[in-house]
GROMACS .gro file of C-alpha atoms in nm:
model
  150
    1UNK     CA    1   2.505   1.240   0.649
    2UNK     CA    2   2.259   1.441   0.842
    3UNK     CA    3   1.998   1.334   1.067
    4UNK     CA    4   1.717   1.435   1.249
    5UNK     CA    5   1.687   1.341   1.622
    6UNK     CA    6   1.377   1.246   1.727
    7UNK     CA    7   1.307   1.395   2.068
    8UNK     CA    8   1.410   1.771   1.955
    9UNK     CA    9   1.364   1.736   1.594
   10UNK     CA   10   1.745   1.911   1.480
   11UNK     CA   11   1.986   1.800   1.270
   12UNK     CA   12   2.282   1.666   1.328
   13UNK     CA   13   2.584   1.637   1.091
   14UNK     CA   14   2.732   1.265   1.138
   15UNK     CA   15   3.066   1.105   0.917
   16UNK     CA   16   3.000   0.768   0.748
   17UNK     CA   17   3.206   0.593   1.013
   18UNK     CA   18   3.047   0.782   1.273
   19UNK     CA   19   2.641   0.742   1.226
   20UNK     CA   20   2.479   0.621   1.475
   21UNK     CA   21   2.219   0.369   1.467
   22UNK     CA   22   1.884   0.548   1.257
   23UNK     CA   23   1.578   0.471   1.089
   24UNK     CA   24   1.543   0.572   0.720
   25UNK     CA   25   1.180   0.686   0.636
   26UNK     CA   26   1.014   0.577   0.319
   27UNK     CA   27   0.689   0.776   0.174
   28UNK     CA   28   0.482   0.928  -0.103
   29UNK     CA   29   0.562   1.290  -0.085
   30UNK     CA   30   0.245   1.499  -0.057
   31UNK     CA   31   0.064   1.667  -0.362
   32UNK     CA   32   0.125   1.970  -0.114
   33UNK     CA   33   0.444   2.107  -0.042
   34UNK     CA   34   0.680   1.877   0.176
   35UNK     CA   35   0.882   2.021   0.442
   36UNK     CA   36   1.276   2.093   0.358
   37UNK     CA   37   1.572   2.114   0.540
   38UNK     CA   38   1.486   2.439   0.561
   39UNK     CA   39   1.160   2.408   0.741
   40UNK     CA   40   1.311   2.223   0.979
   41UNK     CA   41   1.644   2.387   1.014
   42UNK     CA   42   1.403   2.719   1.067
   43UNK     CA   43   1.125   2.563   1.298
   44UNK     CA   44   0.913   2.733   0.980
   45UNK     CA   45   0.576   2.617   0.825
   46UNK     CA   46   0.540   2.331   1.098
   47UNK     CA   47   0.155   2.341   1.066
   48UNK     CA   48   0.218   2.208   0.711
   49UNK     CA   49   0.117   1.831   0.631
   50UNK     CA   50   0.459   1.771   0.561
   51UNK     CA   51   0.604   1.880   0.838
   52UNK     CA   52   0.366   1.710   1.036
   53UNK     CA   53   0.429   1.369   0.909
   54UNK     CA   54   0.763   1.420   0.952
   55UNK     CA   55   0.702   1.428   1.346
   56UNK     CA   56   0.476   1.131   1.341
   57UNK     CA   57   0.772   0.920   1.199
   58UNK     CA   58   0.984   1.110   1.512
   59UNK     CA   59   0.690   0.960   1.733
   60UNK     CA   60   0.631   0.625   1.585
   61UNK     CA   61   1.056   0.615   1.588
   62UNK     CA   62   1.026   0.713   1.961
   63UNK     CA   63   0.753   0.515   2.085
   64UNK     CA   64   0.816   0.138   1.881
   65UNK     CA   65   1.172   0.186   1.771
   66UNK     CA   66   1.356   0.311   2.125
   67UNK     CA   67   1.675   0.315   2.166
   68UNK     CA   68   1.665   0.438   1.842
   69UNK     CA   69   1.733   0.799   1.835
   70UNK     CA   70   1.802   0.910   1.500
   71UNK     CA   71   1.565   0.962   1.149
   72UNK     CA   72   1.668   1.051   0.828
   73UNK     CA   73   1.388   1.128   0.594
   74UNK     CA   74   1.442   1.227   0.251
   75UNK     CA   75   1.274   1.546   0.183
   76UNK     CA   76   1.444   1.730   0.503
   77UNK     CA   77   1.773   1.545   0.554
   78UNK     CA   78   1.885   1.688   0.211
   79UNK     CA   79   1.942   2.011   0.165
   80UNK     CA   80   1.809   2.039  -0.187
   81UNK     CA   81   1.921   2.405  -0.240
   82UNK     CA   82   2.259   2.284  -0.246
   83UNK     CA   83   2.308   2.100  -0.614
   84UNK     CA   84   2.668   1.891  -0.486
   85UNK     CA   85   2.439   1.783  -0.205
   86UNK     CA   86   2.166   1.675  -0.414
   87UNK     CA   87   2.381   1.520  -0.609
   88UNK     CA   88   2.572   1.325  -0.374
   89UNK     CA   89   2.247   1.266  -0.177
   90UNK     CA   90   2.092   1.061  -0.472
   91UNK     CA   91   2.444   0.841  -0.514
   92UNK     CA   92   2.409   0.752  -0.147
   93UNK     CA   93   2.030   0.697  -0.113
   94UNK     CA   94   2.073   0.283  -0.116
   95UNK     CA   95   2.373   0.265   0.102
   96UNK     CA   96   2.186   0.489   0.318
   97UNK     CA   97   1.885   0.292   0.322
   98UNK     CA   98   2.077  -0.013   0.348
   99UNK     CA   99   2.320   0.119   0.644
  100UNK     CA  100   1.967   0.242   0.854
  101UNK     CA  101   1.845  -0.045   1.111
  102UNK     CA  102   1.537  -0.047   0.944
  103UNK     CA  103   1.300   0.124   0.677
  104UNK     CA  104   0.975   0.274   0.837
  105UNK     CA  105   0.770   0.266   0.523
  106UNK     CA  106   0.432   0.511   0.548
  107UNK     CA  107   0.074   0.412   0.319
  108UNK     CA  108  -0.117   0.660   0.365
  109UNK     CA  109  -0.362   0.510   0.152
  110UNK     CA  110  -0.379   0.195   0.360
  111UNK     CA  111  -0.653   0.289   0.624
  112UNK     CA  112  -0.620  -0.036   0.823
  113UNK     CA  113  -0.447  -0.315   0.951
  114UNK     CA  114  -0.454  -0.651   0.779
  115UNK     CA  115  -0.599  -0.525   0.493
  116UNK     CA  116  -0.440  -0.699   0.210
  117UNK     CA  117  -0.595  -0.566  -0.082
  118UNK     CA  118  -0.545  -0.216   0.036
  119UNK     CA  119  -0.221  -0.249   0.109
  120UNK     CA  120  -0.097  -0.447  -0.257
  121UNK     CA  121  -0.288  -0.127  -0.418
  122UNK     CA  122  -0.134   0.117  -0.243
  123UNK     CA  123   0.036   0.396  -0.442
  124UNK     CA  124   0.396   0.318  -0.219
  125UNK     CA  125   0.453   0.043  -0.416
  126UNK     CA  126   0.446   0.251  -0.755
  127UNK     CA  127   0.677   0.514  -0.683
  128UNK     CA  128   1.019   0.506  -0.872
  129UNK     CA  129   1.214   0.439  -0.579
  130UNK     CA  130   1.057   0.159  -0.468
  131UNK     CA  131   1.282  -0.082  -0.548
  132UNK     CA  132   1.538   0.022  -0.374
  133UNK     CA  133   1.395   0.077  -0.026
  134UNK     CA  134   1.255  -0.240  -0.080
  135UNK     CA  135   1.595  -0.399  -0.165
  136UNK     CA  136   1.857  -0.228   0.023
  137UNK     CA  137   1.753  -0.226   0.407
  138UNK     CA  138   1.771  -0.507   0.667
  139UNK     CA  139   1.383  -0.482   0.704
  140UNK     CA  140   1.100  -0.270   0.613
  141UNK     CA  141   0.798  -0.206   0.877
  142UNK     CA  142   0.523  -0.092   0.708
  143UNK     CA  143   0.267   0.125   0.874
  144UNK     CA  144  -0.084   0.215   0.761
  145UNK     CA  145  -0.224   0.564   0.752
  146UNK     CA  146  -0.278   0.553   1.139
  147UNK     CA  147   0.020   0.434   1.178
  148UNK     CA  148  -0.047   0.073   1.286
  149UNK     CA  149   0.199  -0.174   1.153
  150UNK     CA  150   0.067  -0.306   0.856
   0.00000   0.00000   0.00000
């Protein structure tokens, strides 16, 4: 499993008996391009909104979730290039979710706080994996577009 450490934003390759303790990130991948392993293996296209959310779930990690050190976030944990990883990455997506200390689950289209209705329409909720980062982790935080908890 590889994941991204959230002070220097790198990757680190880690054995299933060997993870340390992480935070899985849960999201609606933008209508723009998201930023890949490559991106981030590369330190290329980091003015991209992709890449840029990626290091607000680094901050949010770093500043609410310390000790925590480690992220894994779908689009740029897998290398997608790579078809066995793909592969393998989409057999392992609920243990991974359920193995994380928690999901940190982004609505963007939740502006605020406490807003109920917002947050039961948000488009998180009709994504196709939905289910199973709401079902396999310990807990999910949810955080609105500002990234308050929700």
């Amino acid at each position: 499993m590889r994941l991204l450490h959230v002070d220097r934003l790198d990757f680190t390759e880690f054995q299933d008996d060997q993870r340390p303790p992480y935070v899985a990130a849960s999201h609606r991948w933008l209508s723009s391009r998201e930023t890949t392993f490559q991106d981030v293996r590369d330190w290329r296209n980091t003015n991209g909104g992709g890449y840029q959310k990626v290091k607000a779930v680094a901050a949010y990690v770093r500043e609410h979730l310390a000790p925590i050190k480690w992220l894994w976030v779908d689009t740029c944990c897998i290398n997608k290039d790579s078809a066995a990883e793909l592969s393998e990455a989409i057999n392992s997506m609920f243990d991974w979710y359920q193995e994380a200390e928690l999901c940190l689950a982004y609505l963007a289209d939740v502006e605020m706080a406490g807003d109920g209705s917002s947050f039961e329409m948000s488009k998180w909720f009709k994504r196709g994996w939905t289910l199973q980062e709401l079902l396999a982790p310990r807990m999910v935080l949810f955080v609105t577009k500002e990234w308050h908890a929700a």
